[in-house]
């Protein structure tokens, strides 16, 4: 069944308080959806995101949960369901970096990144699927990274997790495509966020030199791809990864 | 709830939720081989059973279900536990 044009749905954006996640949350709210903004540590930023959406006439709630933890994810889904209804649009965006050369990378840096960036995608998708299967409609959009497509020195853990997200996306798309649920990924390049700010100005300038469009991207420019995949217009697209990197990897 | 009522509700669910033909359904019928229900369809049926009979079916028990009668038996056990 086709989704009705412009229908208001319940969306959950993990890691939605800052950066790309926040831009996604704001766009989905602007499209008329009710948005649950998940965060794990920065309550102030999450509340600010909710306030900003409400000020713009949208509807949002903030939910604290570690998306790498099964019980926390279950509790989060229950909360969204009770406050807004079953999740219809899931944006698996939460992610962290623990960059290091592989020869110096501690097991903890590997495990933490895998848990937050990849296991979370499994946990949240599984938890949200029940409602989507029942509704015979759903959109899962996973935020991968250009590092998962092309690799990046110093990010073996992050790149492995983000490449894992792409494999997950294609597999789940095949599993549930017959039920009207699409699963896609977006792979951002260098985007102006707290995550890339941590790299420093020199690194940003060096990165910009490699980017075809000559500049870093803005979170809104990634959000628009996510918003498209969540929209009725993207109804025949599944299992795909849209690279939003200003031409970095061409 | 007696067994006949469970079986009757189960058949209704198979017709309504999975779109099966009522005449094809027997307690001996196997979901995948006889009723052409795919593995995801069985998962969906178990979800519907949980919702409609208000029982909780753990994954390890759900995985053993291959026939309509086994699904009815599982629901019966859960309701009378």
PDB file of C-alpha atoms in Angstrom:
ATOM      1  CA  UNK A   1       0.000   0.000   0.000  1.00  0.00           C
ATOM      2  CA  UNK A   2       1.269   3.465  -0.861  1.00  0.00           C
ATOM      3  CA  UNK A   3       1.769   5.956   1.891  1.00  0.00           C
ATOM      4  CA  UNK A   4      -0.543   8.899   1.730  1.00  0.00           C
ATOM      5  CA  UNK A   5       1.147  12.026   0.533  1.00  0.00           C
ATOM      6  CA  UNK A   6       2.149  14.283   3.417  1.00  0.00           C
ATOM      7  CA  UNK A   7       0.788  11.961   6.080  1.00  0.00           C
ATOM      8  CA  UNK A   8       2.025  12.704   9.594  1.00  0.00           C
ATOM      9  CA  UNK A   9       3.985   9.799  11.001  1.00  0.00           C
ATOM     10  CA  UNK A  10       5.920   8.903  14.111  1.00  0.00           C
ATOM     11  CA  UNK A  11       9.674   9.196  13.623  1.00  0.00           C
ATOM     12  CA  UNK A  12      12.527   8.241  15.922  1.00  0.00           C
ATOM     13  CA  UNK A  13      15.966   9.734  15.356  1.00  0.00           C
ATOM     14  CA  UNK A  14      18.740   8.179  17.408  1.00  0.00           C
ATOM     15  CA  UNK A  15      21.486  10.578  18.390  1.00  0.00           C
ATOM     16  CA  UNK A  16      19.102  13.352  17.451  1.00  0.00           C
ATOM     17  CA  UNK A  17      20.220  16.102  19.789  1.00  0.00           C
ATOM     18  CA  UNK A  18      23.189  17.349  17.796  1.00  0.00           C
ATOM     19  CA  UNK A  19      24.811  17.422  14.367  1.00  0.00           C
ATOM     20  CA  UNK A  20      23.266  15.463  11.526  1.00  0.00           C
ATOM     21  CA  UNK A  21      20.699  13.833  13.814  1.00  0.00           C
ATOM     22  CA  UNK A  22      19.364  17.175  14.945  1.00  0.00           C
ATOM     23  CA  UNK A  23      19.100  18.442  11.378  1.00  0.00           C
ATOM     24  CA  UNK A  24      17.219  15.253  10.474  1.00  0.00           C
ATOM     25  CA  UNK A  25      14.872  15.645  13.449  1.00  0.00           C
ATOM     26  CA  UNK A  26      14.149  19.258  12.521  1.00  0.00           C
ATOM     27  CA  UNK A  27      13.497  18.399   8.877  1.00  0.00           C
ATOM     28  CA  UNK A  28      11.178  15.486   9.684  1.00  0.00           C
ATOM     29  CA  UNK A  29       9.275  17.718  12.109  1.00  0.00           C
ATOM     30  CA  UNK A  30       9.044  20.405   9.428  1.00  0.00           C
ATOM     31  CA  UNK A  31       7.606  17.743   7.105  1.00  0.00           C
ATOM     32  CA  UNK A  32       4.811  17.302   9.657  1.00  0.00           C
ATOM     33  CA  UNK A  33       5.997  14.183  11.464  1.00  0.00           C
ATOM     34  CA  UNK A  34       6.038  13.716  15.227  1.00  0.00           C
ATOM     35  CA  UNK A  35       9.649  13.208  16.195  1.00  0.00           C
ATOM     36  CA  UNK A  36      11.216  11.377  19.113  1.00  0.00           C
ATOM     37  CA  UNK A  37      14.748  12.631  19.637  1.00  0.00           C
ATOM     38  CA  UNK A  38      16.985  10.100  21.295  1.00  0.00           C
ATOM     39  CA  UNK A  39      20.107  11.200  23.128  1.00  0.00           C
ATOM     40  CA  UNK A  40      22.441   9.568  25.621  1.00  0.00           C
ATOM     41  CA  UNK A  41      24.421  12.281  27.377  1.00  0.00           C
ATOM     42  CA  UNK A  42      23.569  15.809  26.297  1.00  0.00           C
ATOM     43  CA  UNK A  43      20.146  16.469  27.799  1.00  0.00           C
ATOM     44  CA  UNK A  44      20.491  20.207  27.315  1.00  0.00           C
ATOM     45  CA  UNK A  45      21.068  19.808  23.583  1.00  0.00           C
ATOM     46  CA  UNK A  46      18.135  17.394  23.304  1.00  0.00           C
ATOM     47  CA  UNK A  47      15.785  19.776  25.108  1.00  0.00           C
ATOM     48  CA  UNK A  48      17.033  22.605  22.925  1.00  0.00           C
ATOM     49  CA  UNK A  49      16.272  20.553  19.808  1.00  0.00           C
ATOM     50  CA  UNK A  50      12.752  19.836  21.083  1.00  0.00           C
ATOM     51  CA  UNK A  51      12.226  23.526  21.932  1.00  0.00           C
ATOM     52  CA  UNK A  52      13.442  24.584  18.506  1.00  0.00           C
ATOM     53  CA  UNK A  53      11.060  22.153  16.786  1.00  0.00           C
ATOM     54  CA  UNK A  54       8.148  23.263  18.961  1.00  0.00           C
ATOM     55  CA  UNK A  55       8.949  26.927  18.316  1.00  0.00           C
ATOM     56  CA  UNK A  56       8.696  26.164  14.600  1.00  0.00           C
ATOM     57  CA  UNK A  57       5.251  24.634  15.154  1.00  0.00           C
ATOM     58  CA  UNK A  58       6.370  20.998  15.140  1.00  0.00           C
ATOM     59  CA  UNK A  59       5.973  18.151  17.635  1.00  0.00           C
ATOM     60  CA  UNK A  60       8.894  16.441  19.355  1.00  0.00           C
ATOM     61  CA  UNK A  61       9.916  14.672  22.527  1.00  0.00           C
ATOM     62  CA  UNK A  62      13.365  13.850  23.909  1.00  0.00           C
ATOM     63  CA  UNK A  63      14.233  10.356  25.139  1.00  0.00           C
ATOM     64  CA  UNK A  64      17.424   9.410  26.940  1.00  0.00           C
ATOM     65  CA  UNK A  65      18.740   5.931  26.064  1.00  0.00           C
ATOM     66  CA  UNK A  66      21.988   4.181  25.253  1.00  0.00           C
ATOM     67  CA  UNK A  67      21.096   2.669  21.873  1.00  0.00           C
ATOM     68  CA  UNK A  68      23.813   0.041  22.199  1.00  0.00           C
ATOM     69  CA  UNK A  69      21.985  -1.469  25.189  1.00  0.00           C
ATOM     70  CA  UNK A  70      19.117  -3.879  24.533  1.00  0.00           C
ATOM     71  CA  UNK A  71      17.087  -3.068  27.645  1.00  0.00           C
ATOM     72  CA  UNK A  72      17.504   0.658  27.115  1.00  0.00           C
ATOM     73  CA  UNK A  73      16.316   0.333  23.516  1.00  0.00           C
ATOM     74  CA  UNK A  74      13.259  -1.682  24.617  1.00  0.00           C
ATOM     75  CA  UNK A  75      12.407   0.974  27.208  1.00  0.00           C
ATOM     76  CA  UNK A  76      12.878   3.726  24.624  1.00  0.00           C
ATOM     77  CA  UNK A  77      10.520   2.024  22.154  1.00  0.00           C
ATOM     78  CA  UNK A  78       7.890   1.587  24.864  1.00  0.00           C
ATOM     79  CA  UNK A  79       8.164   5.266  25.724  1.00  0.00           C
ATOM     80  CA  UNK A  80       7.821   6.371  22.098  1.00  0.00           C
ATOM     81  CA  UNK A  81       4.871   4.039  21.620  1.00  0.00           C
ATOM     82  CA  UNK A  82       3.115   5.365  24.716  1.00  0.00           C
ATOM     83  CA  UNK A  83       3.751   9.028  23.992  1.00  0.00           C
ATOM     84  CA  UNK A  84       3.477   9.155  20.207  1.00  0.00           C
ATOM     85  CA  UNK A  85       2.555   5.706  18.851  1.00  0.00           C
ATOM     86  CA  UNK A  86       4.477   2.976  17.021  1.00  0.00           C
ATOM     87  CA  UNK A  87       7.628   4.126  15.217  1.00  0.00           C
ATOM     88  CA  UNK A  88       6.990   4.372  11.483  1.00  0.00           C
ATOM     89  CA  UNK A  89      10.176   6.147  10.434  1.00  0.00           C
ATOM     90  CA  UNK A  90      13.385   5.058  12.148  1.00  0.00           C
ATOM     91  CA  UNK A  91      16.584   6.988  11.561  1.00  0.00           C
ATOM     92  CA  UNK A  92      19.550   5.131  12.997  1.00  0.00           C
ATOM     93  CA  UNK A  93      21.924   8.031  13.313  1.00  0.00           C
ATOM     94  CA  UNK A  94      23.662   7.678  16.682  1.00  0.00           C
ATOM     95  CA  UNK A  95      27.390   7.311  16.277  1.00  0.00           C
ATOM     96  CA  UNK A  96      30.705   7.945  17.956  1.00  0.00           C
ATOM     97  CA  UNK A  97      34.352   7.911  16.969  1.00  0.00           C
ATOM     98  CA  UNK A  98      37.361   6.533  18.836  1.00  0.00           C
ATOM     99  CA  UNK A  99      39.976   7.187  16.176  1.00  0.00           C
ATOM    100  CA  UNK A 100      43.444   5.711  16.338  1.00  0.00           C
ATOM    101  CA  UNK A 101      45.945   3.929  14.164  1.00  0.00           C
ATOM    102  CA  UNK A 102      45.098   0.259  14.210  1.00  0.00           C
ATOM    103  CA  UNK A 103      48.463  -0.590  15.754  1.00  0.00           C
ATOM    104  CA  UNK A 104      47.561   1.577  18.731  1.00  0.00           C
ATOM    105  CA  UNK A 105      43.842   0.818  18.888  1.00  0.00           C
ATOM    106  CA  UNK A 106      42.706  -0.670  22.193  1.00  0.00           C
ATOM    107  CA  UNK A 107      40.013  -3.368  22.200  1.00  0.00           C
ATOM    108  CA  UNK A 108      37.741  -0.994  24.087  1.00  0.00           C
ATOM    109  CA  UNK A 109      37.923   1.553  21.249  1.00  0.00           C
ATOM    110  CA  UNK A 110      36.875  -1.196  18.850  1.00  0.00           C
ATOM    111  CA  UNK A 111      34.060  -2.583  20.999  1.00  0.00           C
ATOM    112  CA  UNK A 112      32.566   0.774  21.973  1.00  0.00           C
ATOM    113  CA  UNK A 113      32.370   1.952  18.371  1.00  0.00           C
ATOM    114  CA  UNK A 114      30.856  -1.361  17.230  1.00  0.00           C
ATOM    115  CA  UNK A 115      28.271  -1.232  19.990  1.00  0.00           C
ATOM    116  CA  UNK A 116      27.146   2.347  19.459  1.00  0.00           C
ATOM    117  CA  UNK A 117      27.461   2.500  15.668  1.00  0.00           C
ATOM    118  CA  UNK A 118      26.456  -1.000  14.558  1.00  0.00           C
ATOM    119  CA  UNK A 119      24.807  -3.018  17.317  1.00  0.00           C
ATOM    120  CA  UNK A 120      22.474  -0.073  17.898  1.00  0.00           C
ATOM    121  CA  UNK A 121      21.243  -0.358  14.314  1.00  0.00           C
ATOM    122  CA  UNK A 122      20.386  -4.014  14.884  1.00  0.00           C
ATOM    123  CA  UNK A 123      18.711  -3.362  18.239  1.00  0.00           C
ATOM    124  CA  UNK A 124      16.657  -0.330  17.195  1.00  0.00           C
ATOM    125  CA  UNK A 125      15.602  -1.798  13.845  1.00  0.00           C
ATOM    126  CA  UNK A 126      14.492  -5.062  15.440  1.00  0.00           C
ATOM    127  CA  UNK A 127      12.532  -3.233  18.110  1.00  0.00           C
ATOM    128  CA  UNK A 128      10.832  -0.898  15.629  1.00  0.00           C
ATOM    129  CA  UNK A 129      10.032  -3.602  13.071  1.00  0.00           C
ATOM    130  CA  UNK A 130       7.201  -5.138  15.029  1.00  0.00           C
ATOM    131  CA  UNK A 131       5.027  -2.091  14.574  1.00  0.00           C
ATOM    132  CA  UNK A 132       6.135  -1.605  10.973  1.00  0.00           C
ATOM    133  CA  UNK A 133       5.292  -5.213  10.066  1.00  0.00           C
ATOM    134  CA  UNK A 134       1.886  -4.828  11.637  1.00  0.00           C
ATOM    135  CA  UNK A 135       1.292  -1.596   9.739  1.00  0.00           C
ATOM    136  CA  UNK A 136       2.719  -3.047   6.511  1.00  0.00           C
ATOM    137  CA  UNK A 137       4.587   0.247   6.164  1.00  0.00           C
ATOM    138  CA  UNK A 138       7.846   1.553   7.479  1.00  0.00           C
ATOM    139  CA  UNK A 139      11.008   3.428   6.657  1.00  0.00           C
ATOM    140  CA  UNK A 140      14.381   2.634   8.152  1.00  0.00           C
ATOM    141  CA  UNK A 141      17.177   5.006   7.252  1.00  0.00           C
ATOM    142  CA  UNK A 142      20.653   4.259   8.525  1.00  0.00           C
ATOM    143  CA  UNK A 143      23.350   6.872   8.702  1.00  0.00           C
ATOM    144  CA  UNK A 144      26.550   5.238   7.490  1.00  0.00           C
ATOM    145  CA  UNK A 145      29.641   7.174   6.440  1.00  0.00           C
ATOM    146  CA  UNK A 146      31.929   7.654   3.489  1.00  0.00           C
ATOM    147  CA  UNK A 147      34.487   5.938   5.744  1.00  0.00           C
ATOM    148  CA  UNK A 148      32.363   2.791   5.423  1.00  0.00           C
ATOM    149  CA  UNK A 149      32.407   3.073   1.626  1.00  0.00           C
ATOM    150  CA  UNK A 150      35.980   4.177   0.931  1.00  0.00           C
ATOM    151  CA  UNK A 151      37.829   3.626   4.217  1.00  0.00           C
ATOM    152  CA  UNK A 152      39.734   6.207   6.241  1.00  0.00           C
ATOM    153  CA  UNK A 153      43.132   5.889   7.907  1.00  0.00           C
ATOM    154  CA  UNK A 154      42.795   6.053  11.675  1.00  0.00           C
ATOM    155  CA  UNK A 155      39.175   4.901  11.559  1.00  0.00           C
ATOM    156  CA  UNK A 156      39.375   1.124  11.096  1.00  0.00           C
ATOM    157  CA  UNK A 157      36.805   0.608  13.862  1.00  0.00           C
ATOM    158  CA  UNK A 158      34.472   3.357  12.660  1.00  0.00           C
ATOM    159  CA  UNK A 159      34.802   2.362   8.992  1.00  0.00           C
ATOM    160  CA  UNK A 160      34.162  -1.307   9.810  1.00  0.00           C
ATOM    161  CA  UNK A 161      31.016  -0.405  11.746  1.00  0.00           C
ATOM    162  CA  UNK A 162      29.800   1.946   9.012  1.00  0.00           C
ATOM    163  CA  UNK A 163      30.470  -0.618   6.267  1.00  0.00           C
ATOM    164  CA  UNK A 164      28.594  -3.079   8.466  1.00  0.00           C
ATOM    165  CA  UNK A 165      25.647  -0.710   8.452  1.00  0.00           C
ATOM    166  CA  UNK A 166      25.562  -0.854   4.644  1.00  0.00           C
ATOM    167  CA  UNK A 167      25.565  -4.677   4.634  1.00  0.00           C
ATOM    168  CA  UNK A 168      22.844  -4.634   7.258  1.00  0.00           C
ATOM    169  CA  UNK A 169      20.820  -2.192   5.171  1.00  0.00           C
ATOM    170  CA  UNK A 170      20.897  -4.382   2.064  1.00  0.00           C
ATOM    171  CA  UNK A 171      20.112  -7.590   3.979  1.00  0.00           C
ATOM    172  CA  UNK A 172      17.204  -6.193   5.968  1.00  0.00           C
ATOM    173  CA  UNK A 173      15.837  -4.534   2.829  1.00  0.00           C
ATOM    174  CA  UNK A 174      15.643  -7.994   1.236  1.00  0.00           C
ATOM    175  CA  UNK A 175      14.088  -9.564   4.340  1.00  0.00           C
ATOM    176  CA  UNK A 176      11.202  -7.144   4.726  1.00  0.00           C
ATOM    177  CA  UNK A 177      10.703  -5.586   1.310  1.00  0.00           C
ATOM    178  CA  UNK A 178       7.606  -7.697   0.727  1.00  0.00           C
ATOM    179  CA  UNK A 179       5.967  -5.995   3.701  1.00  0.00           C
ATOM    180  CA  UNK A 180       6.114  -2.462   2.362  1.00  0.00           C
ATOM    181  CA  UNK A 181       9.082  -1.472   4.482  1.00  0.00           C
ATOM    182  CA  UNK A 182      12.107   0.143   2.865  1.00  0.00           C
ATOM    183  CA  UNK A 183      15.601   0.194   4.348  1.00  0.00           C
ATOM    184  CA  UNK A 184      18.210   2.581   3.032  1.00  0.00           C
ATOM    185  CA  UNK A 185      21.415   4.252   4.113  1.00  0.00           C
ATOM    186  CA  UNK A 186      22.978   7.654   3.740  1.00  0.00           C
ATOM    187  CA  UNK A 187      26.766   7.937   3.726  1.00  0.00           C
ATOM    188  CA  UNK A 188      27.896  11.441   4.637  1.00  0.00           C
ATOM    189  CA  UNK A 189      31.405  12.705   3.948  1.00  0.00           C
ATOM    190  CA  UNK A 190      32.949  15.554   5.938  1.00  0.00           C
ATOM    191  CA  UNK A 191      30.073  17.441   7.540  1.00  0.00           C
ATOM    192  CA  UNK A 192      30.361  20.429   9.874  1.00  0.00           C
ATOM    193  CA  UNK A 193      29.495  18.779  13.194  1.00  0.00           C
ATOM    194  CA  UNK A 194      31.005  18.406  16.653  1.00  0.00           C
ATOM    195  CA  UNK A 195      32.450  15.120  15.410  1.00  0.00           C
ATOM    196  CA  UNK A 196      34.496  16.703  12.615  1.00  0.00           C
ATOM    197  CA  UNK A 197      35.223  19.856  14.674  1.00  0.00           C
ATOM    198  CA  UNK A 198      37.174  17.573  16.994  1.00  0.00           C
ATOM    199  CA  UNK A 199      39.569  16.964  14.096  1.00  0.00           C
ATOM    200  CA  UNK A 200      40.701  20.615  14.177  1.00  0.00           C
ATOM    201  CA  UNK A 201      40.837  23.416  11.576  1.00  0.00           C
ATOM    202  CA  UNK A 202      43.892  22.106   9.757  1.00  0.00           C
ATOM    203  CA  UNK A 203      42.278  18.744   9.187  1.00  0.00           C
ATOM    204  CA  UNK A 204      39.082  20.431   8.005  1.00  0.00           C
ATOM    205  CA  UNK A 205      41.021  22.606   5.564  1.00  0.00           C
ATOM    206  CA  UNK A 206      42.962  19.598   4.295  1.00  0.00           C
ATOM    207  CA  UNK A 207      39.698  17.696   3.880  1.00  0.00           C
ATOM    208  CA  UNK A 208      38.102  20.568   1.981  1.00  0.00           C
ATOM    209  CA  UNK A 209      40.976  20.411  -0.528  1.00  0.00           C
ATOM    210  CA  UNK A 210      40.036  16.840  -1.367  1.00  0.00           C
ATOM    211  CA  UNK A 211      36.330  17.502  -1.738  1.00  0.00           C
ATOM    212  CA  UNK A 212      35.069  18.102  -5.266  1.00  0.00           C
ATOM    213  CA  UNK A 213      32.720  20.839  -4.109  1.00  0.00           C
ATOM    214  CA  UNK A 214      35.607  22.434  -2.173  1.00  0.00           C
ATOM    215  CA  UNK A 215      33.945  22.679   1.206  1.00  0.00           C
ATOM    216  CA  UNK A 216      32.604  20.655   4.103  1.00  0.00           C
ATOM    217  CA  UNK A 217      28.919  19.786   4.035  1.00  0.00           C
ATOM    218  CA  UNK A 218      26.245  21.088   6.367  1.00  0.00           C
ATOM    219  CA  UNK A 219      24.088  18.773   8.496  1.00  0.00           C
ATOM    220  CA  UNK A 220      21.005  20.043   6.639  1.00  0.00           C
ATOM    221  CA  UNK A 221      22.483  18.764   3.378  1.00  0.00           C
ATOM    222  CA  UNK A 222      22.583  15.246   4.791  1.00  0.00           C
ATOM    223  CA  UNK A 223      19.174  15.633   6.403  1.00  0.00           C
ATOM    224  CA  UNK A 224      17.598  16.420   3.046  1.00  0.00           C
ATOM    225  CA  UNK A 225      18.690  13.016   1.715  1.00  0.00           C
ATOM    226  CA  UNK A 226      17.262  11.324   4.806  1.00  0.00           C
ATOM    227  CA  UNK A 227      14.062  13.340   4.467  1.00  0.00           C
ATOM    228  CA  UNK A 228      13.751  12.241   0.851  1.00  0.00           C
ATOM    229  CA  UNK A 229      14.190   8.566   1.744  1.00  0.00           C
ATOM    230  CA  UNK A 230      11.495   8.974   4.422  1.00  0.00           C
ATOM    231  CA  UNK A 231       9.093  10.617   1.987  1.00  0.00           C
ATOM    232  CA  UNK A 232       6.392   9.128  -0.225  1.00  0.00           C
ATOM    233  CA  UNK A 233       8.506  10.069  -3.253  1.00  0.00           C
ATOM    234  CA  UNK A 234      11.124   7.445  -2.289  1.00  0.00           C
ATOM    235  CA  UNK A 235       8.620   4.586  -2.189  1.00  0.00           C
ATOM    236  CA  UNK A 236      10.467   2.470  -4.800  1.00  0.00           C
ATOM    237  CA  UNK A 237      13.964   2.818  -3.362  1.00  0.00           C
ATOM    238  CA  UNK A 238      15.305   0.198  -0.985  1.00  0.00           C
ATOM    239  CA  UNK A 239      18.636  -1.330  -0.005  1.00  0.00           C
ATOM    240  CA  UNK A 240      20.504   1.703  -1.331  1.00  0.00           C
ATOM    241  CA  UNK A 241      23.205   3.926   0.073  1.00  0.00           C
ATOM    242  CA  UNK A 242      23.087   7.571  -0.954  1.00  0.00           C
ATOM    243  CA  UNK A 243      26.535   9.128  -0.656  1.00  0.00           C
ATOM    244  CA  UNK A 244      26.343  12.768   0.474  1.00  0.00           C
ATOM    245  CA  UNK A 245      29.984  13.813   0.426  1.00  0.00           C
ATOM    246  CA  UNK A 246      30.319  16.732  -1.970  1.00  0.00           C
ATOM    247  CA  UNK A 247      32.071  14.435  -4.417  1.00  0.00           C
ATOM    248  CA  UNK A 248      34.828  13.456  -1.986  1.00  0.00           C
ATOM    249  CA  UNK A 249      34.929   9.822  -3.075  1.00  0.00           C
ATOM    250  CA  UNK A 250      34.635  10.202  -6.849  1.00  0.00           C
TER     251      UNK A 250
ATOM    252  CA  UNK B   1     -10.436 -20.585  26.775  1.00  0.00           C
ATOM    253  CA  UNK B   2     -11.143 -24.059  25.421  1.00  0.00           C
ATOM    254  CA  UNK B   3      -9.187 -25.649  22.611  1.00  0.00           C
ATOM    255  CA  UNK B   4     -11.967 -25.345  20.028  1.00  0.00           C
ATOM    256  CA  UNK B   5     -12.238 -21.592  20.653  1.00  0.00           C
ATOM    257  CA  UNK B   6      -8.460 -21.196  20.368  1.00  0.00           C
ATOM    258  CA  UNK B   7      -8.402 -23.113  17.095  1.00  0.00           C
ATOM    259  CA  UNK B   8     -11.286 -21.131  15.695  1.00  0.00           C
ATOM    260  CA  UNK B   9      -9.666 -17.784  16.609  1.00  0.00           C
ATOM    261  CA  UNK B  10      -6.388 -19.019  15.181  1.00  0.00           C
ATOM    262  CA  UNK B  11      -8.000 -19.868  11.859  1.00  0.00           C
ATOM    263  CA  UNK B  12      -9.610 -16.405  11.781  1.00  0.00           C
ATOM    264  CA  UNK B  13      -6.179 -14.845  12.329  1.00  0.00           C
ATOM    265  CA  UNK B  14      -4.627 -16.893   9.539  1.00  0.00           C
ATOM    266  CA  UNK B  15      -7.347 -15.703   7.184  1.00  0.00           C
ATOM    267  CA  UNK B  16      -7.343 -12.077   8.312  1.00  0.00           C
ATOM    268  CA  UNK B  17      -3.658 -11.486   8.995  1.00  0.00           C
ATOM    269  CA  UNK B  18      -1.915 -13.773   6.517  1.00  0.00           C
ATOM    270  CA  UNK B  19      -4.568 -13.810   3.820  1.00  0.00           C
ATOM    271  CA  UNK B  20      -4.904 -17.609   3.746  1.00  0.00           C
ATOM    272  CA  UNK B  21      -7.900 -19.463   2.314  1.00  0.00           C
ATOM    273  CA  UNK B  22     -10.070 -20.864   5.109  1.00  0.00           C
ATOM    274  CA  UNK B  23     -10.572 -24.133   3.240  1.00  0.00           C
ATOM    275  CA  UNK B  24      -6.817 -24.785   3.028  1.00  0.00           C
ATOM    276  CA  UNK B  25      -6.332 -24.623   6.789  1.00  0.00           C
ATOM    277  CA  UNK B  26      -6.259 -27.746   8.931  1.00  0.00           C
ATOM    278  CA  UNK B  27      -4.551 -28.405  12.241  1.00  0.00           C
ATOM    279  CA  UNK B  28      -2.082 -30.665  10.416  1.00  0.00           C
ATOM    280  CA  UNK B  29      -1.212 -28.102   7.762  1.00  0.00           C
ATOM    281  CA  UNK B  30       2.439 -27.007   7.770  1.00  0.00           C
ATOM    282  CA  UNK B  31       2.918 -23.256   7.424  1.00  0.00           C
ATOM    283  CA  UNK B  32       5.798 -23.213   4.993  1.00  0.00           C
ATOM    284  CA  UNK B  33       5.219 -26.379   2.970  1.00  0.00           C
ATOM    285  CA  UNK B  34       1.405 -26.588   2.823  1.00  0.00           C
ATOM    286  CA  UNK B  35       0.229 -23.023   3.317  1.00  0.00           C
ATOM    287  CA  UNK B  36       3.060 -21.229   1.516  1.00  0.00           C
ATOM    288  CA  UNK B  37       3.652 -18.925   4.475  1.00  0.00           C
ATOM    289  CA  UNK B  38       7.255 -17.674   4.414  1.00  0.00           C
ATOM    290  CA  UNK B  39       9.416 -17.597   7.524  1.00  0.00           C
ATOM    291  CA  UNK B  40       8.676 -13.914   8.080  1.00  0.00           C
ATOM    292  CA  UNK B  41       4.981 -14.753   7.807  1.00  0.00           C
ATOM    293  CA  UNK B  42       5.346 -17.228  10.682  1.00  0.00           C
ATOM    294  CA  UNK B  43       7.024 -14.504  12.732  1.00  0.00           C
ATOM    295  CA  UNK B  44       4.131 -12.171  11.938  1.00  0.00           C
ATOM    296  CA  UNK B  45       1.612 -14.837  12.911  1.00  0.00           C
ATOM    297  CA  UNK B  46       3.290 -15.301  16.277  1.00  0.00           C
ATOM    298  CA  UNK B  47       3.171 -11.543  16.814  1.00  0.00           C
ATOM    299  CA  UNK B  48      -0.549 -11.637  16.026  1.00  0.00           C
ATOM    300  CA  UNK B  49      -1.037 -14.543  18.448  1.00  0.00           C
ATOM    301  CA  UNK B  50       0.683 -12.566  21.211  1.00  0.00           C
ATOM    302  CA  UNK B  51      -1.518  -9.551  20.547  1.00  0.00           C
ATOM    303  CA  UNK B  52      -4.796 -11.397  20.149  1.00  0.00           C
ATOM    304  CA  UNK B  53      -4.449 -13.982  22.915  1.00  0.00           C
ATOM    305  CA  UNK B  54      -2.485 -11.683  25.215  1.00  0.00           C
ATOM    306  CA  UNK B  55       0.313 -14.231  25.711  1.00  0.00           C
ATOM    307  CA  UNK B  56       4.081 -13.929  25.469  1.00  0.00           C
ATOM    308  CA  UNK B  57       5.810 -16.418  23.176  1.00  0.00           C
ATOM    309  CA  UNK B  58       9.605 -16.580  23.592  1.00  0.00           C
ATOM    310  CA  UNK B  59      11.659 -16.820  20.385  1.00  0.00           C
ATOM    311  CA  UNK B  60      13.031 -20.270  21.244  1.00  0.00           C
ATOM    312  CA  UNK B  61       9.515 -21.691  21.533  1.00  0.00           C
ATOM    313  CA  UNK B  62       8.297 -19.811  18.484  1.00  0.00           C
ATOM    314  CA  UNK B  63      11.055 -21.339  16.358  1.00  0.00           C
ATOM    315  CA  UNK B  64       9.679 -24.848  16.928  1.00  0.00           C
ATOM    316  CA  UNK B  65       6.279 -24.092  15.436  1.00  0.00           C
ATOM    317  CA  UNK B  66       5.773 -25.704  12.022  1.00  0.00           C
ATOM    318  CA  UNK B  67       2.051 -26.557  11.881  1.00  0.00           C
ATOM    319  CA  UNK B  68      -1.238 -24.821  12.669  1.00  0.00           C
ATOM    320  CA  UNK B  69      -1.966 -27.402  15.379  1.00  0.00           C
ATOM    321  CA  UNK B  70       1.382 -26.709  17.080  1.00  0.00           C
ATOM    322  CA  UNK B  71       0.565 -23.012  17.162  1.00  0.00           C
ATOM    323  CA  UNK B  72      -2.811 -23.791  18.761  1.00  0.00           C
ATOM    324  CA  UNK B  73      -1.141 -26.081  21.280  1.00  0.00           C
ATOM    325  CA  UNK B  74       1.411 -23.414  22.219  1.00  0.00           C
ATOM    326  CA  UNK B  75      -1.291 -20.800  22.754  1.00  0.00           C
ATOM    327  CA  UNK B  76      -3.299 -23.284  24.806  1.00  0.00           C
ATOM    328  CA  UNK B  77      -0.279 -24.032  27.007  1.00  0.00           C
ATOM    329  CA  UNK B  78       0.425 -20.328  27.517  1.00  0.00           C
ATOM    330  CA  UNK B  79      -3.181 -19.524  28.398  1.00  0.00           C
ATOM    331  CA  UNK B  80      -3.429 -22.370  30.881  1.00  0.00           C
ATOM    332  CA  UNK B  81       0.033 -21.909  32.405  1.00  0.00           C
TER     333      UNK B  81
END
